[in-house]
Amino acid sequence: MASVPFDQLDGEIWFNGAFVPWKDAKIHVLTHGLHYASAVFEGERAYGGRVFKLTEHNQRLHTSAQILGFNVPYSVAELDAATIELLKRQGFSDAYVRPIAWRGSEMMGVSAQANRINVAIAIWQWGSYFNPAEKLKGIRLDIAEYRRPDPRTAPCASKAAGLYMICTISKHAAEAKGYADAMMLDYRGQVAEATGANIFFVKDGVIHTPTPDCFLNGITRQTVIALAKRRGIEVIERAIMPEELADFSECFLTGSAAEVTPVSEIGPHKFTPATISETLMNDYIKEVYPAAAAAAE
């Protein structure tokens, strides 16, 4: 499947209220979202035929759009229903879900307030974000050149397409050097996150994670914090400086695509995936699969 271009996959895409053949879900080259990044999106996963925290993701899509100055023309309930139906039509049980909303092609230029707001949802089968064998032993991260911006200079609370430009640059640079991903600092020089996932560290049985004041407080991040507290594991959200990395024993990433992924190396710093990383990996899988979640209730 990896060799098939994404515009040539089979199935349907929900596009502005209708289910259209996958290959017909097209936009014009002068679409505002393409030129000026006036687009917001979500990343979700379906497990056992159920999209995990679907409503929360669609609520965040609405919030992200409002921060960028436009409204998604479909309610959260409508987006939820469209996603559930599309998952059935695609015939998938476990899958990745990508909703996106963007300004259309009616006007070009920085200002395009009259442009239609388009919305699409695509669902496809996408395995682990990182190589499964590498994931079990912990992935290697580079330290990115680009930094997460000051909230006064960018809409950091929005899952906005434009904010991922520096993520793509940083991940490509890391992969060129043999790493799986990169850790990004923020505008103050503090540890922020990876290019598409939040980051956690362990020291003396306590979890430490950066305060999400200039990057997204991920839905998976919030889920894993809750799982850790359920286990009685202390979680401290605080500013973390890069020189502190030498003091931590474990490190892991969280995200809808990454799930819970242990880290073995960040630049010169080494970590050993151990009890807390493994426990939260297992707890997260139990949480997201509906049968396991029901059995635990």
PDB file of C-alpha atoms in Angstrom:
ATOM      1  CA  MET A   1       0.000   0.000   0.000  1.00  0.00           C
ATOM      2  CA  ALA A   2       2.884   2.365   0.741  1.00  0.00           C
ATOM      3  CA  SER A   3       3.750   2.457  -2.963  1.00  0.00           C
ATOM      4  CA  VAL A   4       0.271   3.694  -3.959  1.00  0.00           C
ATOM      5  CA  PRO A   5       0.010   7.513  -4.155  1.00  0.00           C
ATOM      6  CA  PHE A   6      -2.534   8.879  -1.719  1.00  0.00           C
ATOM      7  CA  ASP A   7      -4.621  10.409  -4.495  1.00  0.00           C
ATOM      8  CA  GLN A   8      -4.996   6.941  -6.042  1.00  0.00           C
ATOM      9  CA  LEU A   9      -6.331   5.013  -3.056  1.00  0.00           C
ATOM     10  CA  ASP A  10      -9.692   3.268  -3.280  1.00  0.00           C
ATOM     11  CA  GLY A  11     -12.924   4.150  -1.545  1.00  0.00           C
ATOM     12  CA  GLU A  12     -14.737   7.379  -0.805  1.00  0.00           C
ATOM     13  CA  ILE A  13     -14.051  10.727   0.842  1.00  0.00           C
ATOM     14  CA  TRP A  14     -16.673  12.847   2.576  1.00  0.00           C
ATOM     15  CA  PHE A  15     -16.439  16.207   0.787  1.00  0.00           C
ATOM     16  CA  ASN A  16     -18.700  19.153   1.662  1.00  0.00           C
ATOM     17  CA  GLY A  17     -21.562  16.962   2.780  1.00  0.00           C
ATOM     18  CA  ALA A  18     -21.396  14.239   0.123  1.00  0.00           C
ATOM     19  CA  PHE A  19     -19.574  10.932  -0.234  1.00  0.00           C
ATOM     20  CA  VAL A  20     -17.513  11.140  -3.426  1.00  0.00           C
ATOM     21  CA  PRO A  21     -15.170   8.633  -5.101  1.00  0.00           C
ATOM     22  CA  TRP A  22     -11.680   8.969  -3.629  1.00  0.00           C
ATOM     23  CA  LYS A  23     -10.068   9.990  -6.933  1.00  0.00           C
ATOM     24  CA  ASP A  24     -12.683  12.711  -7.525  1.00  0.00           C
ATOM     25  CA  ALA A  25     -12.019  14.585  -4.272  1.00  0.00           C
ATOM     26  CA  LYS A  26     -10.116  17.448  -5.923  1.00  0.00           C
ATOM     27  CA  ILE A  27      -9.612  21.179  -5.433  1.00  0.00           C
ATOM     28  CA  HIS A  28      -8.410  23.978  -7.731  1.00  0.00           C
ATOM     29  CA  VAL A  29      -4.740  24.985  -7.848  1.00  0.00           C
ATOM     30  CA  LEU A  30      -5.720  28.522  -6.759  1.00  0.00           C
ATOM     31  CA  THR A  31      -7.279  27.353  -3.506  1.00  0.00           C
ATOM     32  CA  HIS A  32      -6.535  29.862  -0.760  1.00  0.00           C
ATOM     33  CA  GLY A  33      -5.638  27.137   1.737  1.00  0.00           C
ATOM     34  CA  LEU A  34      -2.835  25.953  -0.550  1.00  0.00           C
ATOM     35  CA  HIS A  35      -1.285  29.404  -1.028  1.00  0.00           C
ATOM     36  CA  TYR A  36      -1.864  30.989   2.380  1.00  0.00           C
ATOM     37  CA  ALA A  37      -2.265  27.995   4.714  1.00  0.00           C
ATOM     38  CA  SER A  38      -5.804  28.964   5.705  1.00  0.00           C
ATOM     39  CA  ALA A  39      -6.553  25.397   6.744  1.00  0.00           C
ATOM     40  CA  VAL A  40      -7.021  23.420   9.943  1.00  0.00           C
ATOM     41  CA  PHE A  41      -7.087  19.668  10.414  1.00  0.00           C
ATOM     42  CA  GLU A  42      -7.251  16.798  12.874  1.00  0.00           C
ATOM     43  CA  GLY A  43      -5.586  13.408  13.172  1.00  0.00           C
ATOM     44  CA  GLU A  44      -7.668  10.606  14.652  1.00  0.00           C
ATOM     45  CA  ARG A  45      -7.578   6.824  14.884  1.00  0.00           C
ATOM     46  CA  ALA A  46     -10.282   4.216  14.751  1.00  0.00           C
ATOM     47  CA  TYR A  47      -9.831   1.106  16.881  1.00  0.00           C
ATOM     48  CA  GLY A  48     -12.153  -1.840  16.593  1.00  0.00           C
ATOM     49  CA  GLY A  49     -14.605   0.166  14.512  1.00  0.00           C
ATOM     50  CA  ARG A  50     -14.778   3.158  16.849  1.00  0.00           C
ATOM     51  CA  VAL A  51     -12.940   6.475  16.424  1.00  0.00           C
ATOM     52  CA  PHE A  52     -11.244   7.282  19.707  1.00  0.00           C
ATOM     53  CA  LYS A  53     -12.438  10.593  21.202  1.00  0.00           C
ATOM     54  CA  LEU A  54     -14.104  11.546  17.918  1.00  0.00           C
ATOM     55  CA  THR A  55     -16.224  14.343  19.373  1.00  0.00           C
ATOM     56  CA  GLU A  56     -13.261  15.926  21.168  1.00  0.00           C
ATOM     57  CA  HIS A  57     -11.316  16.009  17.901  1.00  0.00           C
ATOM     58  CA  ASN A  58     -14.173  17.595  15.982  1.00  0.00           C
ATOM     59  CA  GLN A  59     -14.693  20.149  18.723  1.00  0.00           C
ATOM     60  CA  ARG A  60     -11.014  21.064  18.423  1.00  0.00           C
ATOM     61  CA  LEU A  61     -11.382  21.352  14.642  1.00  0.00           C
ATOM     62  CA  HIS A  62     -14.080  23.978  15.212  1.00  0.00           C
ATOM     63  CA  THR A  63     -11.925  25.808  17.745  1.00  0.00           C
ATOM     64  CA  SER A  64      -8.893  25.753  15.456  1.00  0.00           C
ATOM     65  CA  ALA A  65     -10.930  27.250  12.614  1.00  0.00           C
ATOM     66  CA  GLN A  66     -12.329  30.000  14.826  1.00  0.00           C
ATOM     67  CA  ILE A  67      -8.816  30.950  15.894  1.00  0.00           C
ATOM     68  CA  LEU A  68      -7.933  31.315  12.186  1.00  0.00           C
ATOM     69  CA  GLY A  69     -10.980  33.523  11.665  1.00  0.00           C
ATOM     70  CA  PHE A  70     -13.521  31.222  10.033  1.00  0.00           C
ATOM     71  CA  ASN A  71     -16.281  28.832  11.053  1.00  0.00           C
ATOM     72  CA  VAL A  72     -16.619  25.201  10.034  1.00  0.00           C
ATOM     73  CA  PRO A  73     -20.024  25.036   8.243  1.00  0.00           C
ATOM     74  CA  TYR A  74     -20.919  21.649   9.733  1.00  0.00           C
ATOM     75  CA  SER A  75     -21.700  21.033  13.380  1.00  0.00           C
ATOM     76  CA  VAL A  76     -19.634  18.728  15.561  1.00  0.00           C
ATOM     77  CA  ALA A  77     -22.535  16.257  15.536  1.00  0.00           C
ATOM     78  CA  GLU A  78     -22.665  16.346  11.719  1.00  0.00           C
ATOM     79  CA  LEU A  79     -18.926  15.721  11.496  1.00  0.00           C
ATOM     80  CA  ASP A  80     -19.194  12.867  13.994  1.00  0.00           C
ATOM     81  CA  ALA A  81     -22.000  11.253  11.987  1.00  0.00           C
ATOM     82  CA  ALA A  82     -20.164  11.693   8.674  1.00  0.00           C
ATOM     83  CA  THR A  83     -17.028  10.088  10.129  1.00  0.00           C
ATOM     84  CA  ILE A  84     -18.902   7.102  11.526  1.00  0.00           C
ATOM     85  CA  GLU A  85     -20.676   6.520   8.226  1.00  0.00           C
ATOM     86  CA  LEU A  86     -17.478   6.937   6.215  1.00  0.00           C
ATOM     87  CA  LEU A  87     -15.673   4.406   8.407  1.00  0.00           C
ATOM     88  CA  LYS A  88     -18.445   1.905   7.616  1.00  0.00           C
ATOM     89  CA  ARG A  89     -18.309   2.698   3.897  1.00  0.00           C
ATOM     90  CA  GLN A  90     -14.541   2.225   3.838  1.00  0.00           C
ATOM     91  CA  GLY A  91     -15.000  -1.133   5.555  1.00  0.00           C
ATOM     92  CA  PHE A  92     -12.232  -0.553   8.068  1.00  0.00           C
ATOM     93  CA  SER A  93     -12.056  -1.494  11.724  1.00  0.00           C
ATOM     94  CA  ASP A  94      -8.666   0.015  12.538  1.00  0.00           C
ATOM     95  CA  ALA A  95      -7.823   3.115  10.507  1.00  0.00           C
ATOM     96  CA  TYR A  96      -6.536   6.683  10.459  1.00  0.00           C
ATOM     97  CA  VAL A  97      -9.002   9.571  10.129  1.00  0.00           C
ATOM     98  CA  ARG A  98      -8.146  12.987   8.667  1.00  0.00           C
ATOM     99  CA  PRO A  99     -10.739  15.789   8.723  1.00  0.00           C
ATOM    100  CA  ILE A 100      -9.677  19.110   7.217  1.00  0.00           C
ATOM    101  CA  ALA A 101     -11.323  22.512   6.670  1.00  0.00           C
ATOM    102  CA  TRP A 102      -9.947  25.223   4.381  1.00  0.00           C
ATOM    103  CA  ARG A 103     -10.699  28.417   2.488  1.00  0.00           C
ATOM    104  CA  GLY A 104     -11.589  27.810  -1.155  1.00  0.00           C
ATOM    105  CA  SER A 105     -10.694  29.387  -4.500  1.00  0.00           C
ATOM    106  CA  GLU A 106     -13.326  32.122  -4.915  1.00  0.00           C
ATOM    107  CA  MET A 107     -10.789  34.900  -4.185  1.00  0.00           C
ATOM    108  CA  MET A 108      -6.997  35.092  -4.254  1.00  0.00           C
ATOM    109  CA  GLY A 109      -4.856  37.326  -2.086  1.00  0.00           C
ATOM    110  CA  VAL A 110      -4.077  37.497   1.590  1.00  0.00           C
ATOM    111  CA  SER A 111      -7.627  38.649   2.304  1.00  0.00           C
ATOM    112  CA  ALA A 112     -10.288  36.207   1.134  1.00  0.00           C
ATOM    113  CA  GLN A 113     -13.114  36.607   3.597  1.00  0.00           C
ATOM    114  CA  ALA A 114     -15.828  35.683   1.089  1.00  0.00           C
ATOM    115  CA  ASN A 115     -14.270  32.338   0.186  1.00  0.00           C
ATOM    116  CA  ARG A 116     -16.244  29.192   0.814  1.00  0.00           C
ATOM    117  CA  ILE A 117     -15.117  27.104   3.755  1.00  0.00           C
ATOM    118  CA  ASN A 118     -14.678  23.562   2.486  1.00  0.00           C
ATOM    119  CA  VAL A 119     -14.574  20.472   4.684  1.00  0.00           C
ATOM    120  CA  ALA A 120     -13.415  16.959   3.888  1.00  0.00           C
ATOM    121  CA  ILE A 121     -12.875  13.731   5.817  1.00  0.00           C
ATOM    122  CA  ALA A 122     -10.647  10.917   4.565  1.00  0.00           C
ATOM    123  CA  ILE A 123     -10.100   7.530   6.191  1.00  0.00           C
ATOM    124  CA  TRP A 124      -7.382   5.069   5.295  1.00  0.00           C
ATOM    125  CA  GLN A 125      -5.429   2.228   6.843  1.00  0.00           C
ATOM    126  CA  TRP A 126      -2.201   3.553   8.306  1.00  0.00           C
ATOM    127  CA  GLY A 127      -0.052   1.498  10.614  1.00  0.00           C
ATOM    128  CA  SER A 128       2.301   2.709  13.313  1.00  0.00           C
ATOM    129  CA  TYR A 129       3.686   6.205  12.696  1.00  0.00           C
ATOM    130  CA  PHE A 130       7.143   4.829  13.454  1.00  0.00           C
ATOM    131  CA  ASN A 131       8.762   1.563  12.405  1.00  0.00           C
ATOM    132  CA  PRO A 132       7.246  -1.101  14.754  1.00  0.00           C
ATOM    133  CA  ALA A 133      10.565  -2.842  15.471  1.00  0.00           C
ATOM    134  CA  GLU A 134      12.258   0.483  16.137  1.00  0.00           C
ATOM    135  CA  LYS A 135       9.357   1.627  18.296  1.00  0.00           C
ATOM    136  CA  LEU A 136       9.728  -1.261  20.756  1.00  0.00           C
ATOM    137  CA  LYS A 137      13.359  -0.457  21.493  1.00  0.00           C
ATOM    138  CA  GLY A 138      12.857   3.304  21.426  1.00  0.00           C
ATOM    139  CA  ILE A 139      13.241   5.701  18.505  1.00  0.00           C
ATOM    140  CA  ARG A 140      16.089   8.155  17.977  1.00  0.00           C
ATOM    141  CA  LEU A 141      15.426  11.904  17.826  1.00  0.00           C
ATOM    142  CA  ASP A 142      17.556  14.718  16.509  1.00  0.00           C
ATOM    143  CA  ILE A 143      17.272  18.239  17.933  1.00  0.00           C
ATOM    144  CA  ALA A 144      15.527  20.517  15.445  1.00  0.00           C
ATOM    145  CA  GLU A 145      16.949  23.795  14.200  1.00  0.00           C
ATOM    146  CA  TYR A 146      13.547  25.498  14.083  1.00  0.00           C
ATOM    147  CA  ARG A 147      11.659  26.369  17.252  1.00  0.00           C
ATOM    148  CA  ARG A 148       8.024  26.518  18.272  1.00  0.00           C
ATOM    149  CA  PRO A 149       6.977  30.185  17.942  1.00  0.00           C
ATOM    150  CA  ASP A 150       5.901  32.689  20.542  1.00  0.00           C
ATOM    151  CA  PRO A 151       2.076  32.655  20.913  1.00  0.00           C
ATOM    152  CA  ARG A 152       2.180  36.378  20.137  1.00  0.00           C
ATOM    153  CA  THR A 153       3.507  35.588  16.652  1.00  0.00           C
ATOM    154  CA  ALA A 154       1.449  32.534  15.620  1.00  0.00           C
ATOM    155  CA  PRO A 155      -1.913  30.900  16.496  1.00  0.00           C
ATOM    156  CA  CYS A 156      -0.322  28.152  18.596  1.00  0.00           C
ATOM    157  CA  ALA A 157      -3.602  26.924  20.077  1.00  0.00           C
ATOM    158  CA  SER A 158      -4.900  26.014  16.614  1.00  0.00           C
ATOM    159  CA  LYS A 159      -4.067  22.796  14.794  1.00  0.00           C
ATOM    160  CA  ALA A 160      -3.339  24.942  11.767  1.00  0.00           C
ATOM    161  CA  ALA A 161      -1.710  23.571   8.631  1.00  0.00           C
ATOM    162  CA  GLY A 162       0.769  26.448   8.410  1.00  0.00           C
ATOM    163  CA  LEU A 163       2.318  25.639  11.779  1.00  0.00           C
ATOM    164  CA  TYR A 164       3.466  22.273  10.419  1.00  0.00           C
ATOM    165  CA  MET A 165       5.820  23.756   7.828  1.00  0.00           C
ATOM    166  CA  ILE A 166       8.687  23.834  10.340  1.00  0.00           C
ATOM    167  CA  CYS A 167       7.737  20.325  11.447  1.00  0.00           C
ATOM    168  CA  THR A 168       8.130  18.931   7.936  1.00  0.00           C
ATOM    169  CA  ILE A 169      11.468  20.720   7.506  1.00  0.00           C
ATOM    170  CA  SER A 170      12.702  19.438  10.859  1.00  0.00           C
ATOM    171  CA  LYS A 171      11.549  15.842  10.354  1.00  0.00           C
ATOM    172  CA  HIS A 172      13.075  15.690   6.870  1.00  0.00           C
ATOM    173  CA  ALA A 173      16.386  17.018   8.229  1.00  0.00           C
ATOM    174  CA  ALA A 174      16.345  14.448  11.042  1.00  0.00           C
ATOM    175  CA  GLU A 175      15.566  11.568   8.700  1.00  0.00           C
ATOM    176  CA  ALA A 176      18.402  12.636   6.402  1.00  0.00           C
ATOM    177  CA  LYS A 177      20.756  12.087   9.345  1.00  0.00           C
ATOM    178  CA  GLY A 178      19.296   8.680  10.225  1.00  0.00           C
ATOM    179  CA  TYR A 179      16.943   9.748  13.009  1.00  0.00           C
ATOM    180  CA  ALA A 180      13.238   8.908  13.186  1.00  0.00           C
ATOM    181  CA  ASP A 181      12.135  12.397  14.208  1.00  0.00           C
ATOM    182  CA  ALA A 182      13.272  15.582  15.916  1.00  0.00           C
ATOM    183  CA  MET A 183      12.624  17.264  19.235  1.00  0.00           C
ATOM    184  CA  MET A 184      11.768  20.940  18.954  1.00  0.00           C
ATOM    185  CA  LEU A 185      12.574  23.647  21.466  1.00  0.00           C
ATOM    186  CA  ASP A 186      10.332  26.649  21.894  1.00  0.00           C
ATOM    187  CA  TYR A 187      11.072  30.341  21.339  1.00  0.00           C
ATOM    188  CA  ARG A 188      12.537  30.544  24.882  1.00  0.00           C
ATOM    189  CA  GLY A 189      14.915  27.633  24.341  1.00  0.00           C
ATOM    190  CA  GLN A 190      12.819  25.265  26.475  1.00  0.00           C
ATOM    191  CA  VAL A 191      11.880  21.723  25.438  1.00  0.00           C
ATOM    192  CA  ALA A 192       8.574  21.817  23.518  1.00  0.00           C
ATOM    193  CA  GLU A 193       7.609  18.653  21.617  1.00  0.00           C
ATOM    194  CA  ALA A 194       8.504  16.431  18.668  1.00  0.00           C
ATOM    195  CA  THR A 195       7.438  17.437  15.146  1.00  0.00           C
ATOM    196  CA  GLY A 196       4.031  15.781  15.455  1.00  0.00           C
ATOM    197  CA  ALA A 197       3.779  14.489  19.015  1.00  0.00           C
ATOM    198  CA  ASN A 198       4.024  15.639  22.626  1.00  0.00           C
ATOM    199  CA  ILE A 199       6.980  14.551  24.750  1.00  0.00           C
ATOM    200  CA  PHE A 200       7.333  13.111  28.262  1.00  0.00           C
ATOM    201  CA  PHE A 201      10.312  12.262  30.483  1.00  0.00           C
ATOM    202  CA  VAL A 202      10.732  10.060  33.563  1.00  0.00           C
ATOM    203  CA  LYS A 203      12.967  10.675  36.575  1.00  0.00           C
ATOM    204  CA  ASP A 204      12.823   8.673  39.811  1.00  0.00           C
ATOM    205  CA  GLY A 205       9.380   7.291  38.957  1.00  0.00           C
ATOM    206  CA  VAL A 206       7.893  10.739  38.263  1.00  0.00           C
ATOM    207  CA  ILE A 207       6.783  11.920  34.811  1.00  0.00           C
ATOM    208  CA  HIS A 208       7.835  15.383  33.661  1.00  0.00           C
ATOM    209  CA  THR A 209       6.361  17.043  30.574  1.00  0.00           C
ATOM    210  CA  PRO A 210       6.556  20.565  29.115  1.00  0.00           C
ATOM    211  CA  THR A 211       3.691  22.960  29.817  1.00  0.00           C
ATOM    212  CA  PRO A 212       1.740  23.326  26.538  1.00  0.00           C
ATOM    213  CA  ASP A 213       1.716  27.115  26.395  1.00  0.00           C
ATOM    214  CA  CYS A 214       3.050  27.488  22.852  1.00  0.00           C
ATOM    215  CA  PHE A 215       2.062  24.157  21.297  1.00  0.00           C
ATOM    216  CA  LEU A 216      -1.018  21.936  21.291  1.00  0.00           C
ATOM    217  CA  ASN A 217      -2.154  20.267  24.486  1.00  0.00           C
ATOM    218  CA  GLY A 218      -2.714  17.047  22.569  1.00  0.00           C
ATOM    219  CA  ILE A 219      -5.794  14.913  23.103  1.00  0.00           C
ATOM    220  CA  THR A 220      -3.557  11.848  23.361  1.00  0.00           C
ATOM    221  CA  ARG A 221      -1.316  13.801  25.751  1.00  0.00           C
ATOM    222  CA  GLN A 222      -4.278  14.480  28.017  1.00  0.00           C
ATOM    223  CA  THR A 223      -5.363  10.828  27.800  1.00  0.00           C
ATOM    224  CA  VAL A 224      -1.925   9.522  28.785  1.00  0.00           C
ATOM    225  CA  ILE A 225      -1.637  11.964  31.688  1.00  0.00           C
ATOM    226  CA  ALA A 226      -4.989  10.671  32.960  1.00  0.00           C
ATOM    227  CA  LEU A 227      -3.816   7.060  32.552  1.00  0.00           C
ATOM    228  CA  ALA A 228      -0.624   7.780  34.477  1.00  0.00           C
ATOM    229  CA  LYS A 229      -2.537   9.436  37.326  1.00  0.00           C
ATOM    230  CA  ARG A 230      -4.928   6.482  37.390  1.00  0.00           C
ATOM    231  CA  ARG A 231      -1.849   4.336  38.072  1.00  0.00           C
ATOM    232  CA  GLY A 232      -0.793   6.666  40.869  1.00  0.00           C
ATOM    233  CA  ILE A 233       2.146   7.997  38.856  1.00  0.00           C
ATOM    234  CA  GLU A 234       2.896  11.648  39.557  1.00  0.00           C
ATOM    235  CA  VAL A 235       2.878  13.910  36.496  1.00  0.00           C
ATOM    236  CA  ILE A 236       4.554  17.325  36.658  1.00  0.00           C
ATOM    237  CA  GLU A 237       3.898  19.846  33.887  1.00  0.00           C
ATOM    238  CA  ARG A 238       6.645  22.454  33.867  1.00  0.00           C
ATOM    239  CA  ALA A 239       9.310  24.254  31.884  1.00  0.00           C
ATOM    240  CA  ILE A 240      12.084  21.807  30.937  1.00  0.00           C
ATOM    241  CA  MET A 241      15.477  23.021  29.759  1.00  0.00           C
ATOM    242  CA  PRO A 242      17.483  20.940  27.252  1.00  0.00           C
ATOM    243  CA  GLU A 243      20.390  20.533  29.694  1.00  0.00           C
ATOM    244  CA  GLU A 244      18.034  18.580  31.970  1.00  0.00           C
ATOM    245  CA  LEU A 245      17.733  15.739  29.464  1.00  0.00           C
ATOM    246  CA  ALA A 246      20.819  14.072  30.929  1.00  0.00           C
ATOM    247  CA  ASP A 247      18.946  13.598  34.220  1.00  0.00           C
ATOM    248  CA  PHE A 248      15.995  11.622  32.818  1.00  0.00           C
ATOM    249  CA  SER A 249      15.920   7.815  32.565  1.00  0.00           C
ATOM    250  CA  GLU A 250      12.958   7.342  30.200  1.00  0.00           C
ATOM    251  CA  CYS A 251      11.369   9.354  27.422  1.00  0.00           C
ATOM    252  CA  PHE A 252       8.298   8.779  25.258  1.00  0.00           C
ATOM    253  CA  LEU A 253       6.110  10.565  22.727  1.00  0.00           C
ATOM    254  CA  THR A 254       2.324  10.706  22.506  1.00  0.00           C
ATOM    255  CA  GLY A 255      -0.016  11.542  19.637  1.00  0.00           C
ATOM    256  CA  SER A 256      -2.942  10.130  17.678  1.00  0.00           C
ATOM    257  CA  ALA A 257      -0.532   8.894  15.008  1.00  0.00           C
ATOM    258  CA  ALA A 258       2.381   8.080  17.347  1.00  0.00           C
ATOM    259  CA  GLU A 259       0.150   6.638  20.124  1.00  0.00           C
ATOM    260  CA  VAL A 260       2.712   6.028  22.917  1.00  0.00           C
ATOM    261  CA  THR A 261       6.207   5.654  21.470  1.00  0.00           C
ATOM    262  CA  PRO A 262       9.332   5.215  23.645  1.00  0.00           C
ATOM    263  CA  VAL A 263      12.468   7.217  22.824  1.00  0.00           C
ATOM    264  CA  SER A 264      15.995   5.863  23.236  1.00  0.00           C
ATOM    265  CA  GLU A 265      18.012   8.889  22.163  1.00  0.00           C
ATOM    266  CA  ILE A 266      17.737  12.655  21.714  1.00  0.00           C
ATOM    267  CA  GLY A 267      20.920  14.036  20.229  1.00  0.00           C
ATOM    268  CA  PRO A 268      23.683  13.097  22.714  1.00  0.00           C
ATOM    269  CA  HIS A 269      21.254  11.985  25.433  1.00  0.00           C
ATOM    270  CA  LYS A 270      20.356   8.311  25.960  1.00  0.00           C
ATOM    271  CA  PHE A 271      17.223   6.805  27.507  1.00  0.00           C
ATOM    272  CA  THR A 272      16.152   3.248  28.299  1.00  0.00           C
ATOM    273  CA  PRO A 273      12.497   2.365  27.675  1.00  0.00           C
ATOM    274  CA  ALA A 274      11.387   0.777  30.941  1.00  0.00           C
ATOM    275  CA  THR A 275       8.424   0.144  33.216  1.00  0.00           C
ATOM    276  CA  ILE A 276       6.565   3.451  32.933  1.00  0.00           C
ATOM    277  CA  SER A 277       6.876   3.686  29.132  1.00  0.00           C
ATOM    278  CA  GLU A 278       5.802   0.058  28.694  1.00  0.00           C
ATOM    279  CA  THR A 279       2.942   0.366  31.175  1.00  0.00           C
ATOM    280  CA  LEU A 280       1.512   3.446  29.465  1.00  0.00           C
ATOM    281  CA  MET A 281       1.927   1.877  26.017  1.00  0.00           C
ATOM    282  CA  ASN A 282      -0.174  -1.065  27.181  1.00  0.00           C
ATOM    283  CA  ASP A 283      -2.678   1.059  29.105  1.00  0.00           C
ATOM    284  CA  TYR A 284      -3.239   3.286  26.091  1.00  0.00           C
ATOM    285  CA  ILE A 285      -4.024   0.344  23.812  1.00  0.00           C
ATOM    286  CA  LYS A 286      -6.476  -0.972  26.395  1.00  0.00           C
ATOM    287  CA  GLU A 287      -8.078   2.460  26.601  1.00  0.00           C
ATOM    288  CA  VAL A 288      -8.595   2.953  22.878  1.00  0.00           C
ATOM    289  CA  TYR A 289      -9.993  -0.438  21.955  1.00  0.00           C
ATOM    290  CA  PRO A 290     -13.740  -0.453  22.713  1.00  0.00           C
ATOM    291  CA  ALA A 291     -13.924  -4.110  23.816  1.00  0.00           C
ATOM    292  CA  ALA A 292     -11.074  -3.657  26.294  1.00  0.00           C
ATOM    293  CA  ALA A 293     -12.504  -0.369  27.534  1.00  0.00           C
ATOM    294  CA  ALA A 294     -15.943  -1.945  28.067  1.00  0.00           C
ATOM    295  CA  ALA A 295     -14.446  -4.863  29.974  1.00  0.00           C
ATOM    296  CA  ALA A 296     -12.636  -2.464  32.285  1.00  0.00           C
ATOM    297  CA  GLU A 297     -15.834  -0.609  33.226  1.00  0.00           C
TER     298      GLU A 297
END
